[in-house]
Amino acid sequence: MTAGSAETARWVADNFGLVRVRSMEWVARGAVGEVHRLVTDTGAYAVKRAFWREDPDGVVESRARHEVAFVERCLGAGLLAPRPVLARDGSVLVRDASGTGWRVHVFAPGVVPDRSDLAAQRWVLGQGALIHGLALDPAPGDTVHAPYTASTVDWAELAALAVAVGTEWRHE
């Protein structure tokens, strides 16, 4: 199966219950796979194809389910996140005949803001603070490093300290 082909688009749509395919186009290459935008009669979806297979299917599915739970908690907390789409069989990840893993999320269009856009920077930092506040446990068998766990920092106190020591970004 060729990524982005009409055959692949139909296979993905069928496995994830997405009805009739209108189009599928390549969007981006990520660190572990590539993303395509699939448009069907039910909407637009981000189709993610993994480049390699690292762990046994049970481990991969367990971690993927943990990620889905994380996204659901983020959405419940008012954060914006692309909602995962489960396959017809209820799994998060589906493998094609070659063993390549495929996942689907509702497509979340956007643009990368300019680095000088302070409002966008504040928004992104606020989203990160909300995520850290969710205090999620690691997936079974995973170790989560300190920066990815809940933060108990008093942000107002930290900002005051930054001002007191003259940190370059203290007024932003």
PDB file of C-alpha atoms in Angstrom:
ATOM      1  CA  MET A   1       0.000   0.000   0.000  1.00  0.00           C
ATOM      2  CA  THR A   2       1.372   3.389  -0.968  1.00  0.00           C
ATOM      3  CA  ALA A   3       0.845   6.207   1.549  1.00  0.00           C
ATOM      4  CA  GLY A   4      -1.466   8.825   0.080  1.00  0.00           C
ATOM      5  CA  SER A   5      -2.840   6.591  -2.672  1.00  0.00           C
ATOM      6  CA  ALA A   6      -6.571   6.205  -3.340  1.00  0.00           C
ATOM      7  CA  GLU A   7      -6.306   2.555  -2.242  1.00  0.00           C
ATOM      8  CA  THR A   8      -4.721   3.598   1.067  1.00  0.00           C
ATOM      9  CA  ALA A   9      -7.322   6.319   1.613  1.00  0.00           C
ATOM     10  CA  ARG A  10     -10.141   3.801   1.132  1.00  0.00           C
ATOM     11  CA  TRP A  11      -8.417   1.270   3.424  1.00  0.00           C
ATOM     12  CA  VAL A  12      -7.991   3.856   6.207  1.00  0.00           C
ATOM     13  CA  ALA A  13     -11.569   5.143   5.813  1.00  0.00           C
ATOM     14  CA  ASP A  14     -12.926   1.596   5.935  1.00  0.00           C
ATOM     15  CA  ASN A  15     -10.898   0.592   9.016  1.00  0.00           C
ATOM     16  CA  PHE A  16     -11.849   3.745  10.921  1.00  0.00           C
ATOM     17  CA  GLY A  17     -15.490   3.912   9.764  1.00  0.00           C
ATOM     18  CA  LEU A  18     -15.123   7.210   7.913  1.00  0.00           C
ATOM     19  CA  VAL A  19     -17.487   6.505   4.985  1.00  0.00           C
ATOM     20  CA  ARG A  20     -16.795   7.787   1.460  1.00  0.00           C
ATOM     21  CA  VAL A  21     -13.368   9.263   0.659  1.00  0.00           C
ATOM     22  CA  ARG A  22     -13.207  12.599  -1.131  1.00  0.00           C
ATOM     23  CA  SER A  23      -9.438  13.210  -1.037  1.00  0.00           C
ATOM     24  CA  MET A  24      -6.201  12.436   0.771  1.00  0.00           C
ATOM     25  CA  GLU A  25      -3.082  14.587   0.646  1.00  0.00           C
ATOM     26  CA  TRP A  26       0.297  14.622   2.366  1.00  0.00           C
ATOM     27  CA  VAL A  27       0.592  17.315   5.065  1.00  0.00           C
ATOM     28  CA  ALA A  28       3.818  16.869   7.010  1.00  0.00           C
ATOM     29  CA  ARG A  29       6.626  14.613   8.096  1.00  0.00           C
ATOM     30  CA  GLY A  30       7.038  14.149  11.829  1.00  0.00           C
ATOM     31  CA  ALA A  31       9.715  12.538  13.970  1.00  0.00           C
ATOM     32  CA  VAL A  32       8.155   9.068  13.866  1.00  0.00           C
ATOM     33  CA  GLY A  33       5.846   9.186  10.885  1.00  0.00           C
ATOM     34  CA  GLU A  34       4.003  11.222   8.336  1.00  0.00           C
ATOM     35  CA  VAL A  35       0.624  12.922   8.377  1.00  0.00           C
ATOM     36  CA  HIS A  36      -1.952  13.015   5.599  1.00  0.00           C
ATOM     37  CA  ARG A  37      -5.198  14.989   5.493  1.00  0.00           C
ATOM     38  CA  LEU A  38      -8.084  12.671   4.620  1.00  0.00           C
ATOM     39  CA  VAL A  39     -11.402  14.262   3.666  1.00  0.00           C
ATOM     40  CA  THR A  40     -14.509  12.077   3.717  1.00  0.00           C
ATOM     41  CA  ASP A  41     -18.251  12.634   3.782  1.00  0.00           C
ATOM     42  CA  THR A  42     -17.994  12.774   7.598  1.00  0.00           C
ATOM     43  CA  GLY A  43     -15.244  15.419   7.824  1.00  0.00           C
ATOM     44  CA  ALA A  44     -11.485  15.994   7.660  1.00  0.00           C
ATOM     45  CA  TYR A  45      -9.032  13.731   9.479  1.00  0.00           C
ATOM     46  CA  ALA A  46      -5.318  13.586  10.215  1.00  0.00           C
ATOM     47  CA  VAL A  47      -4.088  10.156   9.167  1.00  0.00           C
ATOM     48  CA  LYS A  48      -0.795   9.258  10.814  1.00  0.00           C
ATOM     49  CA  ARG A  49       1.446   6.560   9.336  1.00  0.00           C
ATOM     50  CA  ALA A  50       4.335   5.307  11.453  1.00  0.00           C
ATOM     51  CA  PHE A  51       7.765   4.928   9.853  1.00  0.00           C
ATOM     52  CA  TRP A  52       8.783   1.932  11.921  1.00  0.00           C
ATOM     53  CA  ARG A  53       7.596  -0.601  14.438  1.00  0.00           C
ATOM     54  CA  GLU A  54       9.271  -0.276  17.832  1.00  0.00           C
ATOM     55  CA  ASP A  55       7.291  -2.319  20.324  1.00  0.00           C
ATOM     56  CA  PRO A  56       4.967  -5.327  20.329  1.00  0.00           C
ATOM     57  CA  ASP A  57       1.380  -4.500  19.344  1.00  0.00           C
ATOM     58  CA  GLY A  58       0.053  -4.875  22.899  1.00  0.00           C
ATOM     59  CA  VAL A  59       2.525  -2.301  24.221  1.00  0.00           C
ATOM     60  CA  VAL A  60       1.864   0.103  21.362  1.00  0.00           C
ATOM     61  CA  GLU A  61      -1.909  -0.178  21.792  1.00  0.00           C
ATOM     62  CA  SER A  62      -1.621   0.278  25.572  1.00  0.00           C
ATOM     63  CA  ARG A  63       0.433   3.456  25.119  1.00  0.00           C
ATOM     64  CA  ALA A  64      -1.916   4.702  22.417  1.00  0.00           C
ATOM     65  CA  ARG A  65      -4.929   4.143  24.715  1.00  0.00           C
ATOM     66  CA  HIS A  66      -3.109   6.057  27.448  1.00  0.00           C
ATOM     67  CA  GLU A  67      -2.576   8.921  24.994  1.00  0.00           C
ATOM     68  CA  VAL A  68      -6.284   8.872  24.078  1.00  0.00           C
ATOM     69  CA  ALA A  69      -7.147   9.140  27.796  1.00  0.00           C
ATOM     70  CA  PHE A  70      -4.724  12.070  28.052  1.00  0.00           C
ATOM     71  CA  VAL A  71      -6.355  13.860  25.111  1.00  0.00           C
ATOM     72  CA  GLU A  72      -9.796  13.285  26.612  1.00  0.00           C
ATOM     73  CA  ARG A  73      -8.634  14.802  29.911  1.00  0.00           C
ATOM     74  CA  CYS A  74      -7.170  17.763  28.032  1.00  0.00           C
ATOM     75  CA  LEU A  75     -10.444  18.292  26.179  1.00  0.00           C
ATOM     76  CA  GLY A  76     -12.353  17.993  29.445  1.00  0.00           C
ATOM     77  CA  ALA A  77     -10.134  20.703  30.949  1.00  0.00           C
ATOM     78  CA  GLY A  78     -10.991  23.047  28.081  1.00  0.00           C
ATOM     79  CA  LEU A  79      -7.780  22.584  26.099  1.00  0.00           C
ATOM     80  CA  LEU A  80      -7.807  22.343  22.335  1.00  0.00           C
ATOM     81  CA  ALA A  81      -6.626  18.977  21.024  1.00  0.00           C
ATOM     82  CA  PRO A  82      -7.278  16.860  17.937  1.00  0.00           C
ATOM     83  CA  ARG A  83      -9.711  14.156  19.060  1.00  0.00           C
ATOM     84  CA  PRO A  84      -8.530  10.590  18.313  1.00  0.00           C
ATOM     85  CA  VAL A  85     -10.754   8.415  16.121  1.00  0.00           C
ATOM     86  CA  LEU A  86     -10.946   4.767  17.116  1.00  0.00           C
ATOM     87  CA  ALA A  87     -10.972   2.006  14.531  1.00  0.00           C
ATOM     88  CA  ARG A  88     -14.111  -0.027  13.898  1.00  0.00           C
ATOM     89  CA  ASP A  89     -12.764  -2.760  16.155  1.00  0.00           C
ATOM     90  CA  GLY A  90     -12.227  -0.239  18.978  1.00  0.00           C
ATOM     91  CA  SER A  91      -8.446  -0.109  18.688  1.00  0.00           C
ATOM     92  CA  VAL A  92      -6.422   3.107  18.428  1.00  0.00           C
ATOM     93  CA  LEU A  93      -3.811   1.736  16.027  1.00  0.00           C
ATOM     94  CA  VAL A  94      -4.461  -0.415  12.962  1.00  0.00           C
ATOM     95  CA  ARG A  95      -1.730  -2.257  11.058  1.00  0.00           C
ATOM     96  CA  ASP A  96      -1.840  -2.820   7.321  1.00  0.00           C
ATOM     97  CA  ALA A  97      -0.667  -6.036   5.634  1.00  0.00           C
ATOM     98  CA  SER A  98       2.980  -4.869   5.791  1.00  0.00           C
ATOM     99  CA  GLY A  99       2.775  -4.215   9.547  1.00  0.00           C
ATOM    100  CA  THR A 100       2.784  -0.428   9.234  1.00  0.00           C
ATOM    101  CA  GLY A 101       0.788   1.284  11.980  1.00  0.00           C
ATOM    102  CA  TRP A 102      -1.942   3.819  11.196  1.00  0.00           C
ATOM    103  CA  ARG A 103      -3.825   6.180  13.523  1.00  0.00           C
ATOM    104  CA  VAL A 104      -6.509   8.791  12.878  1.00  0.00           C
ATOM    105  CA  HIS A 105      -7.450  12.051  14.609  1.00  0.00           C
ATOM    106  CA  VAL A 106      -9.964  14.724  13.725  1.00  0.00           C
ATOM    107  CA  PHE A 107      -7.982  17.187  11.598  1.00  0.00           C
ATOM    108  CA  ALA A 108      -7.003  20.371  13.456  1.00  0.00           C
ATOM    109  CA  PRO A 109      -5.947  23.012  10.943  1.00  0.00           C
ATOM    110  CA  GLY A 110      -3.709  25.812  12.084  1.00  0.00           C
ATOM    111  CA  VAL A 111      -0.724  27.975  11.407  1.00  0.00           C
ATOM    112  CA  VAL A 112       2.525  28.457  13.263  1.00  0.00           C
ATOM    113  CA  PRO A 113       2.382  31.926  14.812  1.00  0.00           C
ATOM    114  CA  ASP A 114       5.173  34.415  14.303  1.00  0.00           C
ATOM    115  CA  ARG A 115       7.746  34.251  17.112  1.00  0.00           C
ATOM    116  CA  SER A 116       7.109  37.927  17.866  1.00  0.00           C
ATOM    117  CA  ASP A 117       3.399  37.310  18.577  1.00  0.00           C
ATOM    118  CA  LEU A 118       3.321  37.714  22.374  1.00  0.00           C
ATOM    119  CA  ALA A 119      -0.386  36.908  22.630  1.00  0.00           C
ATOM    120  CA  ALA A 120       0.226  33.567  20.906  1.00  0.00           C
ATOM    121  CA  GLN A 121       3.229  32.859  23.163  1.00  0.00           C
ATOM    122  CA  ARG A 122       1.153  33.555  26.270  1.00  0.00           C
ATOM    123  CA  TRP A 123      -1.647  31.331  24.989  1.00  0.00           C
ATOM    124  CA  VAL A 124       0.739  28.441  24.273  1.00  0.00           C
ATOM    125  CA  LEU A 125       2.383  28.797  27.685  1.00  0.00           C
ATOM    126  CA  GLY A 126      -1.037  28.859  29.334  1.00  0.00           C
ATOM    127  CA  GLN A 127      -1.996  25.655  27.541  1.00  0.00           C
ATOM    128  CA  GLY A 128       1.221  24.033  28.738  1.00  0.00           C
ATOM    129  CA  ALA A 129       0.505  25.104  32.315  1.00  0.00           C
ATOM    130  CA  LEU A 130      -2.980  23.574  32.110  1.00  0.00           C
ATOM    131  CA  ILE A 131      -1.538  20.323  30.750  1.00  0.00           C
ATOM    132  CA  HIS A 132       1.009  20.130  33.571  1.00  0.00           C
ATOM    133  CA  GLY A 133      -1.801  20.693  36.051  1.00  0.00           C
ATOM    134  CA  LEU A 134      -3.595  17.539  34.893  1.00  0.00           C
ATOM    135  CA  ALA A 135      -1.090  15.369  36.804  1.00  0.00           C
ATOM    136  CA  LEU A 136      -1.321  12.342  34.523  1.00  0.00           C
ATOM    137  CA  ASP A 137       0.280   9.044  35.407  1.00  0.00           C
ATOM    138  CA  PRO A 138       2.672   7.459  32.892  1.00  0.00           C
ATOM    139  CA  ALA A 139       1.523   4.698  30.594  1.00  0.00           C
ATOM    140  CA  PRO A 140       2.218   1.184  31.890  1.00  0.00           C
ATOM    141  CA  GLY A 141       5.927   0.437  31.536  1.00  0.00           C
ATOM    142  CA  ASP A 142       6.859   4.059  30.757  1.00  0.00           C
ATOM    143  CA  THR A 143       9.037   6.383  32.786  1.00  0.00           C
ATOM    144  CA  VAL A 144       7.957  10.008  32.748  1.00  0.00           C
ATOM    145  CA  HIS A 145      10.692  12.537  33.300  1.00  0.00           C
ATOM    146  CA  ALA A 146      10.117  15.409  35.722  1.00  0.00           C
ATOM    147  CA  PRO A 147       9.317  18.127  33.135  1.00  0.00           C
ATOM    148  CA  TYR A 148       6.342  16.068  31.920  1.00  0.00           C
ATOM    149  CA  THR A 149       4.661  15.567  35.274  1.00  0.00           C
ATOM    150  CA  ALA A 150       2.395  17.856  37.268  1.00  0.00           C
ATOM    151  CA  SER A 151       4.035  21.025  38.435  1.00  0.00           C
ATOM    152  CA  THR A 152       3.527  22.355  41.931  1.00  0.00           C
ATOM    153  CA  VAL A 153       5.361  25.596  41.185  1.00  0.00           C
ATOM    154  CA  ASP A 154       3.795  28.824  42.410  1.00  0.00           C
ATOM    155  CA  TRP A 155       3.898  30.658  39.073  1.00  0.00           C
ATOM    156  CA  ALA A 156       3.283  34.101  40.593  1.00  0.00           C
ATOM    157  CA  GLU A 157       6.194  33.560  42.986  1.00  0.00           C
ATOM    158  CA  LEU A 158       8.409  32.372  40.131  1.00  0.00           C
ATOM    159  CA  ALA A 159       7.512  35.438  38.035  1.00  0.00           C
ATOM    160  CA  ALA A 160       8.247  37.739  40.990  1.00  0.00           C
ATOM    161  CA  LEU A 161      11.633  36.048  41.414  1.00  0.00           C
ATOM    162  CA  ALA A 162      12.360  36.562  37.703  1.00  0.00           C
ATOM    163  CA  VAL A 163      11.621  40.278  38.072  1.00  0.00           C
ATOM    164  CA  ALA A 164      13.717  40.497  41.251  1.00  0.00           C
ATOM    165  CA  VAL A 165      16.809  39.005  39.617  1.00  0.00           C
ATOM    166  CA  GLY A 166      16.399  40.996  36.386  1.00  0.00           C
ATOM    167  CA  THR A 167      15.692  38.095  34.041  1.00  0.00           C
ATOM    168  CA  GLU A 168      15.633  39.307  30.417  1.00  0.00           C
ATOM    169  CA  TRP A 169      12.066  38.084  29.768  1.00  0.00           C
ATOM    170  CA  ARG A 170      10.628  39.319  33.101  1.00  0.00           C
ATOM    171  CA  HIS A 171       8.261  41.913  31.598  1.00  0.00           C
ATOM    172  CA  GLU A 172       6.741  39.729  28.879  1.00  0.00           C
TER     173      GLU A 172
END
